[in-house]
Amino acid sequence: MLPCFTRKPVDHPLGFLVALSGLLMQLMSYGIDNSYSIFSDDMHKDPSLGYPSVTTISLGNSVSLGLSPAFGVLCGFLVDRVPPRLMMAVSTLMLFAGLWLSSTFAHNVTAVTFSYCLLASISSACMLSPGAAATSSWFNRYQGLAMGINFSGGGVGSAIIPSLAGKWVVAYGWRKTFRLMSAFCAIGVVATLLSARRAPPKKGGEGPSEYDEGQERQEQGEEEQTHTEEENRNNNNSNGETTPAQRGLHTHKLNPWELFLSMFSRAFLGNFFCWLIFSWAFYSLIYVAVPYVSSMGKAGTVYADISPIPTDIASTLFTFYGVFQIVGSILVGWLATGTTNEFAYVLCATIGGIFCAFLGFCRSYVAFALLLCVIGFCMAGMFAVMPALIAERLYGPNLGFYMGAVFLAGVVGGFSAPPIQAELQQRHYGNYTYVCVFMSACMTLAAAVCYITMWRDKRVRIVSAAAEAKLA
C-alpha cells in the first residue's frame, strides 16, 4: 500500500484488506505445508530417493511444523524493525525455492528435509508474526474480528490445497506435484502487495473531513493513562523498583537485555503458557486423528470388533476440520469483538476440552466427523483470539518480537506431543482413550490459565476503574 493509504485512523475499513493479506499468506503457507504427509507413500516407493522409510520421511513434517515457531522469534524481532511486506516477500520466495529445489535436485529424503522442509519452516515463520503485527496495527474495537479473518487462512488452505495435492500425486508423482503447488505462491505475491502497517494520520494536513484528530488524541490519551496506571500499580507491587523494560515496554524499542527481562512479566507469561499448553492439544490432534479413526476394526487393538474405517476414508475427516476452522476463526473473532478476547478464548477452550473427551467414545465415521467439526471450530477460535490477546497486553514497537516469542511455545508442543501420544496408546494396547483425555486436560488447563492470568485480572481493573470514576 502507498503511504497515503496507510495514514488512516484506527478501525478504518482498509484494515480489513490487510487482514485479507494475512489470510492469503496463511492459505498459501499452511495449505502447502499441511500437504506434506500426503506425499509420504509416493516418496517411500520412489527409487530415486532410495526407498526411504515412512518414519524417516515423517521427520520432514516435524522440521516443517515444529521448527517454525523457533524461527518465528527471530522473524518477530526483525518485523519490529523492517516492513512486514518485506518479511512476507521473503516467505513467498523461500517457499517457492524450496518446492523447486527439492523436486529438482533431491536424491534422498535428507535432501528433501533440508531443501524443502527447512525452507518451508522459515517461510512459515516469516509470514505469521508480520501478518499478525500488521493487522493488529489497524484495529482496536474490531481487532478480534480482524484477527479471525487473518487466521482463517490456515483452514482455507487446508481445505483446498491438500485435496488437490492428493489428486496430483496419484497422477504425476511427488516431484511434479511440488512444482504444480509452487503456482500457489502467486497468492503470496498478492498478499505481499496488500500488507502494510497503519501509519498515524498527519496532524496538520489532508483529509480533515474523514478524520477527527481531536477524537483520536483523546482516545489515545485515555489508553495511555490506563496503561500508565496499570504499570504504576505493578511497580508499587514491586516495592517501587522499576526496570527499563517496564518503563519502555509500550513506547520504546527495547534492547535484548530489556526484552529478556520483560519476558518475566505477567502479561508475557500468561500468553506464553496459554499457547504452550494449547499446542500440546493441537499437535496431538493433528498427529492422532487419522491413525485413531483408521484403527477401527484393526486386529490386535481394543477396536477389533468395530466396523473398519479405511485410511483413505479417515483422511477425509480433515476436510470437515478445515472448513469449520474457517467458520470458527471468523465467528469467534466476531464474538470477541462483541465481548472480550479473554471470554472468547476461555469459552472455546472449555467447549473444545469437553468435546476432546467425548472423542474417546467415538466409533463411527459420522461421530468422528461431528466432533472434529466442533473441535476444529474451537481450536480455530483460539488461534484467532491469541494474537489479539498478545497485542492487547504487549502492544507497541516490540509487538512483533513478543508475537514470535509467544509462538515459540509451539515448538514444545510440535516436538513433544507426537511421542507422548504414541507412548500413551502403545502402553494401553492401541487404546486412544487416554490420548483424548490428555487433549481434553490440555484444553481445559489452557482455559484456566487464561482466566487466572488475564481475564480475572482484567475484570478487577475494570471494576476498580469504575469505582474510581464513580467516586470522582
XYZ file of C-alpha atoms in Angstrom:
472
model
C 0.000 0.000 0.000
C 1.116 3.560 -0.679
C 1.897 5.746 2.382
C -1.112 7.978 1.703
C -3.390 4.957 2.047
C -1.852 3.759 5.319
C -2.353 7.104 7.100
C -5.780 6.221 8.427
C -7.486 6.206 11.832
C -7.795 3.084 13.945
C -10.543 0.665 12.810
C -10.538 2.075 9.274
C -12.139 -0.310 6.700
C -8.858 -0.521 4.763
C -7.530 -2.524 7.687
C -9.675 -5.460 6.601
C -7.700 -5.507 3.351
C -4.564 -6.019 5.445
C -6.352 -8.795 7.359
C -7.180 -10.359 3.992
C -3.493 -10.290 3.088
C -2.759 -12.283 6.250
C -5.466 -14.767 5.262
C -3.905 -15.214 1.821
C -0.421 -15.747 3.248
C -1.680 -18.422 5.636
C -3.694 -20.029 2.836
C -0.513 -20.384 0.785
C 1.843 -21.399 3.597
C -0.286 -23.764 5.698
C -2.080 -25.199 2.681
C 1.227 -26.300 1.138
C 2.900 -27.277 4.443
C -0.032 -29.418 5.590
C 0.086 -31.358 2.313
C 3.498 -32.883 3.031
C 2.211 -36.066 4.674
C 0.215 -36.837 1.509
C 3.485 -37.495 -0.349
C 4.751 -39.989 2.234
C 3.688 -43.129 0.369
C 4.895 -41.890 -3.028
C 8.289 -40.901 -1.586
C 8.506 -44.259 0.191
C 8.147 -46.034 -3.175
C 10.454 -43.662 -5.093
C 13.682 -45.417 -6.202
C 15.355 -42.042 -6.843
C 15.150 -41.378 -3.085
C 16.425 -44.848 -2.156
C 13.079 -46.160 -0.835
C 13.203 -44.275 2.497
C 11.152 -45.448 5.473
C 7.911 -43.695 6.341
C 9.375 -42.775 9.742
C 12.349 -41.053 8.096
C 10.034 -39.169 5.752
C 7.895 -38.011 8.688
C 10.916 -36.224 10.170
C 10.415 -33.615 7.474
C 6.956 -32.892 8.852
C 8.412 -32.302 12.323
C 11.012 -29.927 10.876
C 8.448 -28.077 8.768
C 5.917 -27.523 11.557
C 7.948 -27.891 14.754
C 10.838 -25.542 13.975
C 8.701 -22.747 12.560
C 7.983 -21.108 15.957
C 11.723 -21.118 16.761
C 12.459 -19.124 13.622
C 9.409 -17.027 14.498
C 11.250 -15.374 17.402
C 13.925 -14.002 15.076
C 11.331 -13.006 12.495
C 9.285 -11.282 15.193
C 12.373 -9.333 16.261
C 13.001 -8.316 12.637
C 9.428 -7.294 11.856
C 9.646 -4.586 14.533
C 12.498 -3.105 12.503
C 11.605 -3.803 8.860
C 8.286 -3.561 6.986
C 6.021 -6.650 7.263
C 5.771 -6.607 3.475
C 9.484 -7.397 3.171
C 9.141 -10.405 5.502
C 6.167 -11.693 3.517
C 8.113 -11.381 0.266
C 10.935 -13.433 1.794
C 8.379 -16.024 2.962
C 6.911 -16.406 -0.517
C 10.322 -16.622 -2.181
C 11.643 -19.260 0.239
C 8.595 -21.491 -0.128
C 8.775 -21.248 -3.923
C 12.506 -22.016 -3.874
C 12.031 -24.974 -1.521
C 9.438 -26.603 -3.765
C 11.601 -26.303 -6.876
C 14.961 -27.149 -5.274
C 13.671 -30.330 -3.638
C 11.723 -31.534 -6.663
C 14.678 -30.917 -8.989
C 17.833 -31.828 -7.061
C 16.859 -34.052 -4.090
C 18.082 -37.660 -4.434
C 17.445 -38.767 -0.841
C 14.952 -37.869 1.851
C 17.557 -35.927 3.852
C 17.946 -33.583 0.901
C 14.160 -33.154 0.806
C 14.168 -32.309 4.513
C 16.818 -29.616 4.157
C 15.913 -28.247 0.722
C 12.139 -28.102 1.241
C 11.049 -28.720 4.840
C 13.610 -26.402 6.426
C 12.882 -23.612 3.949
C 9.129 -24.151 4.431
C 9.614 -23.806 8.193
C 11.454 -20.496 7.792
C 8.853 -19.370 5.252
C 6.035 -20.048 7.703
C 7.826 -18.068 10.418
C 8.361 -15.123 8.063
C 4.641 -14.769 7.369
C 2.976 -15.459 10.743
C 4.232 -12.684 13.044
C 4.420 -9.994 10.301
C 0.846 -10.683 9.206
C -0.494 -10.586 12.754
C 1.515 -7.469 13.661
C 0.409 -5.591 10.543
C -3.259 -6.482 11.083
C -3.221 -5.566 14.778
C -1.863 -2.082 13.986
C -5.112 -1.217 12.171
C -7.645 -2.199 14.818
C -8.774 -1.611 18.359
C -12.512 -2.263 18.598
C -12.608 -4.806 15.751
C -9.282 -6.467 16.485
C -10.839 -9.834 17.352
C -12.789 -9.978 14.089
C -9.774 -8.852 12.052
C -7.540 -11.480 13.644
C -10.233 -14.067 12.978
C -10.155 -13.199 9.282
C -6.348 -13.185 9.300
C -6.053 -16.619 10.913
C -8.835 -18.284 8.932
C -6.364 -18.674 6.081
C -4.980 -21.867 7.582
C -8.396 -23.502 7.405
C -8.977 -22.284 3.852
C -5.617 -23.613 2.715
C -6.084 -26.959 4.496
C -9.491 -27.418 2.869
C -8.278 -26.640 -0.675
C -4.615 -27.405 -1.366
C -4.213 -30.883 0.244
C -7.187 -32.265 -1.687
C -5.676 -31.033 -4.964
C -2.236 -32.325 -3.997
C -3.737 -35.754 -3.268
C -5.099 -35.981 -6.814
C -1.935 -34.640 -8.429
C 0.429 -37.002 -6.608
C -1.542 -40.014 -7.860
C -1.463 -38.713 -11.431
C 2.023 -37.156 -11.633
C 4.137 -38.179 -8.617
C 5.512 -36.017 -5.823
C 8.160 -34.149 -7.852
C 5.792 -32.722 -10.452
C 3.177 -32.072 -7.757
C 5.696 -29.935 -5.853
C 6.197 -27.849 -8.998
C 2.461 -27.544 -9.561
C 1.947 -26.427 -5.956
C 4.525 -23.680 -6.459
C 1.859 -21.888 -8.522
C 0.064 -21.150 -5.237
C 2.993 -18.887 -4.332
C 1.374 -16.317 -6.629
C -1.136 -15.893 -3.797
C 1.753 -14.795 -1.591
C 2.738 -12.131 -4.112
C -0.772 -10.638 -3.986
C -0.801 -10.808 -0.177
C 2.569 -9.053 -0.001
C 1.277 -6.150 -2.083
C -1.764 -5.721 0.187
C 0.064 -5.769 3.524
C 1.189 -2.654 5.396
C 1.291 -1.266 8.905
C -1.094 1.567 9.683
C 0.573 4.965 9.962
C -0.993 7.690 12.167
C -2.832 10.375 10.135
C -0.951 13.618 9.573
C -1.775 16.154 12.247
C -1.959 19.170 10.037
C -2.739 18.063 6.559
C -5.115 16.423 4.243
C -8.356 14.725 4.978
C -9.863 16.580 7.947
C -13.322 15.621 6.757
C -12.701 11.914 7.133
C -10.718 12.013 10.341
C -11.272 13.724 13.642
C -7.790 14.215 15.082
C -9.029 15.502 18.397
C -11.078 12.390 18.968
C -8.140 10.057 18.273
C -5.814 12.058 20.522
C -8.395 11.853 23.287
C -8.780 8.094 22.826
C -5.029 7.589 22.731
C -4.622 9.704 25.836
C -7.179 7.637 27.704
C -5.457 4.413 26.635
C -2.046 5.728 27.659
C -3.425 6.830 31.024
C -4.962 3.416 31.624
C -1.743 1.604 30.793
C 0.310 4.078 32.831
C -1.877 3.444 35.875
C -1.529 -0.288 35.336
C 2.251 -0.030 35.166
C 2.293 2.136 38.290
C 0.288 -0.482 40.182
C 2.709 -3.169 39.014
C 5.627 -1.025 40.117
C 4.059 -0.471 43.543
C 3.694 -4.221 43.937
C 7.442 -4.494 43.365
C 8.293 -2.069 46.217
C 8.742 0.793 43.825
C 11.531 -0.844 41.819
C 11.248 -0.364 38.077
C 13.203 -1.772 35.185
C 13.853 -0.260 31.766
C 11.639 -2.964 30.265
C 8.710 -1.939 32.469
C 9.195 1.730 31.661
C 9.588 1.351 27.899
C 7.609 -1.763 27.020
C 4.881 0.056 25.088
C 6.808 3.104 23.921
C 10.429 2.231 23.051
C 12.284 -0.405 21.068
C 13.930 -2.437 23.821
C 17.453 -3.810 23.665
C 17.966 -7.607 24.003
C 18.502 -7.489 27.783
C 15.365 -5.410 28.332
C 13.397 -7.772 26.098
C 14.662 -10.691 28.174
C 13.567 -9.034 31.421
C 10.143 -8.199 30.002
C 9.557 -11.893 29.263
C 9.103 -12.462 33.007
C 6.137 -10.097 33.163
C 2.677 -11.446 33.877
C 1.431 -10.197 30.511
C 4.003 -12.241 28.600
C 3.974 -15.378 30.752
C 0.177 -15.606 30.673
C 0.146 -15.578 26.871
C 3.153 -17.903 26.626
C 1.679 -20.636 28.818
C -1.734 -20.368 27.177
C -0.097 -21.099 23.832
C 2.257 -23.756 25.249
C -0.499 -25.819 26.848
C -2.843 -25.416 23.889
C -0.097 -26.527 21.468
C 0.018 -29.935 23.178
C -3.656 -30.448 22.420
C -3.428 -29.080 18.870
C -0.415 -31.101 17.719
C -1.764 -34.183 19.478
C -4.955 -33.963 17.436
C -3.049 -33.435 14.179
C -0.905 -36.487 14.958
C -3.536 -38.971 16.176
C -6.697 -38.087 14.241
C -6.207 -40.300 11.168
C -4.414 -43.190 12.982
C -7.154 -43.227 15.637
C -10.015 -43.307 13.140
C -8.307 -45.875 10.891
C -7.636 -48.156 13.890
C -11.334 -49.021 13.983
C -11.629 -52.749 13.198
C -7.860 -53.287 13.335
C -6.794 -56.646 14.754
C -4.791 -56.597 17.976
C -6.395 -53.389 19.268
C -9.329 -52.714 21.567
C -11.273 -51.662 18.475
C -11.049 -55.037 16.692
C -14.819 -55.632 16.910
C -15.743 -52.224 15.444
C -16.632 -51.732 11.768
C -13.373 -50.773 9.987
C -12.724 -47.303 8.560
C -10.055 -47.352 5.786
C -7.196 -44.866 5.970
C -8.180 -43.073 2.750
C -11.675 -42.514 4.160
C -10.330 -41.461 7.563
C -8.121 -38.804 5.957
C -11.179 -37.015 4.521
C -12.175 -36.003 8.049
C -9.671 -33.156 7.823
C -11.890 -31.556 5.193
C -14.608 -31.122 7.838
C -11.991 -29.969 10.316
C -10.595 -27.372 7.879
C -13.985 -25.977 6.857
C -15.047 -25.450 10.467
C -11.709 -23.832 11.192
C -12.657 -21.140 8.688
C -16.064 -20.668 10.307
C -14.591 -20.718 13.804
C -11.906 -18.135 13.063
C -14.397 -15.583 11.765
C -17.303 -16.211 14.160
C -15.154 -16.367 17.289
C -13.354 -13.211 16.158
C -16.751 -11.542 15.827
C -17.725 -12.852 19.286
C -14.526 -11.410 20.763
C -15.360 -8.046 19.198
C -18.758 -8.007 20.920
C -17.488 -9.329 24.269
C -13.802 -9.695 25.194
C -10.914 -11.702 23.787
C -10.486 -13.449 27.130
C -14.123 -14.586 27.221
C -13.912 -15.967 23.672
C -10.687 -17.852 24.429
C -11.933 -19.390 27.679
C -15.250 -20.370 26.085
C -13.582 -22.070 23.094
C -11.007 -23.846 25.251
C -13.670 -25.138 27.649
C -16.023 -26.409 24.935
C -13.106 -27.846 22.960
C -11.857 -29.660 26.054
C -15.254 -31.262 26.645
C -15.536 -32.496 23.063
C -11.946 -33.800 23.075
C -13.002 -36.013 25.974
C -16.089 -37.177 24.040
C -13.784 -38.093 21.143
C -12.668 -41.114 23.138
C -16.168 -42.612 22.867
C -16.483 -42.294 19.056
C -16.669 -45.456 16.972
C -18.256 -44.360 13.655
C -17.219 -42.031 10.826
C -20.219 -39.762 11.392
C -19.467 -39.385 15.100
C -15.823 -38.565 14.403
C -16.828 -36.017 11.743
C -19.280 -34.230 14.048
C -16.844 -33.974 16.936
C -13.945 -32.871 14.739
C -16.159 -30.109 13.344
C -16.739 -28.752 16.859
C -13.117 -29.217 17.926
C -11.872 -27.573 14.718
C -14.233 -24.644 15.318
C -12.962 -24.164 18.881
C -9.270 -24.572 18.068
C -9.525 -22.105 15.192
C -11.228 -19.640 17.520
C -8.362 -19.949 19.991
C -5.850 -19.432 17.175
C -7.704 -16.306 16.068
C -8.012 -14.751 19.528
C -4.478 -15.498 20.721
C -2.728 -12.758 18.670
C -5.350 -10.257 19.855
C -4.575 -11.195 23.471
C -0.871 -10.647 22.807
C -1.464 -7.319 21.047
C -3.785 -6.099 23.812
C -1.158 -6.534 26.538
C 2.149 -6.218 24.706
C 1.320 -3.539 22.147
C 3.976 -1.123 20.962
C 7.185 -1.150 18.927
C 8.207 -4.594 20.253
C 4.977 -6.378 19.360
C 6.492 -8.457 16.550
C 9.120 -9.881 18.902
C 6.509 -10.784 21.503
C 4.341 -12.454 18.864
C 7.254 -14.621 17.790
C 8.365 -15.347 21.356
C 4.893 -16.480 22.429
C 4.514 -18.640 19.318
C 7.885 -20.212 20.243
C 5.946 -22.244 22.792
C 4.564 -24.179 19.836
C 7.993 -25.811 19.394
C 7.414 -27.696 22.645
C 4.033 -28.968 21.512
C 5.189 -29.708 17.970
C 8.078 -31.909 19.054
C 6.788 -33.419 22.313
C 3.104 -34.104 21.624
C 3.542 -36.851 18.959
C 5.901 -39.049 21.061
C 3.745 -38.518 24.152
C 0.650 -39.687 22.282
C 2.485 -42.604 20.663
C 3.687 -43.785 24.070
C 0.234 -43.419 25.626
C -1.587 -45.506 23.032
C 1.183 -48.147 22.835
C 1.216 -48.645 26.600
C -2.536 -49.287 26.508
C -2.649 -51.688 23.537
C -3.699 -49.159 20.917
C -6.366 -47.556 23.109
C -6.676 -43.864 22.204
C -8.960 -43.004 25.131
C -6.008 -41.817 27.205
C -4.860 -39.651 24.306
C -8.269 -37.969 24.216
C -8.165 -37.412 27.980
C -4.735 -35.799 27.606
C -6.024 -33.425 24.903
C -9.080 -32.584 26.998
C -6.927 -31.809 30.031
C -4.656 -29.519 27.976
C -7.584 -27.566 26.527
C -9.193 -27.171 29.960
C -5.913 -26.123 31.568
C -5.364 -23.516 28.831
C -8.770 -22.040 29.699
C -7.837 -21.939 33.392
C -4.508 -20.212 32.701
C -6.199 -17.573 30.543
C -8.828 -16.915 33.216
C -6.308 -16.645 36.064
C -3.598 -14.612 34.329
C -5.672 -12.404 32.027
C -9.459 -12.420 32.320
C -9.784 -12.195 36.120
C -7.086 -9.525 36.305
C -8.827 -7.533 33.582
C -12.175 -7.720 35.389
C -10.566 -6.456 38.595
C -9.049 -3.478 36.743
C -12.373 -2.622 35.104
C -14.257 -2.767 38.415
C -11.575 -0.660 40.137
C -11.632 1.927 37.357
C -15.424 2.107 37.507
C -15.325 2.596 41.274
C -12.720 5.355 40.985
C -14.763 7.112 38.299
C -17.864 6.932 40.475
C -16.036 8.392 43.471
C -14.624 11.172 41.313
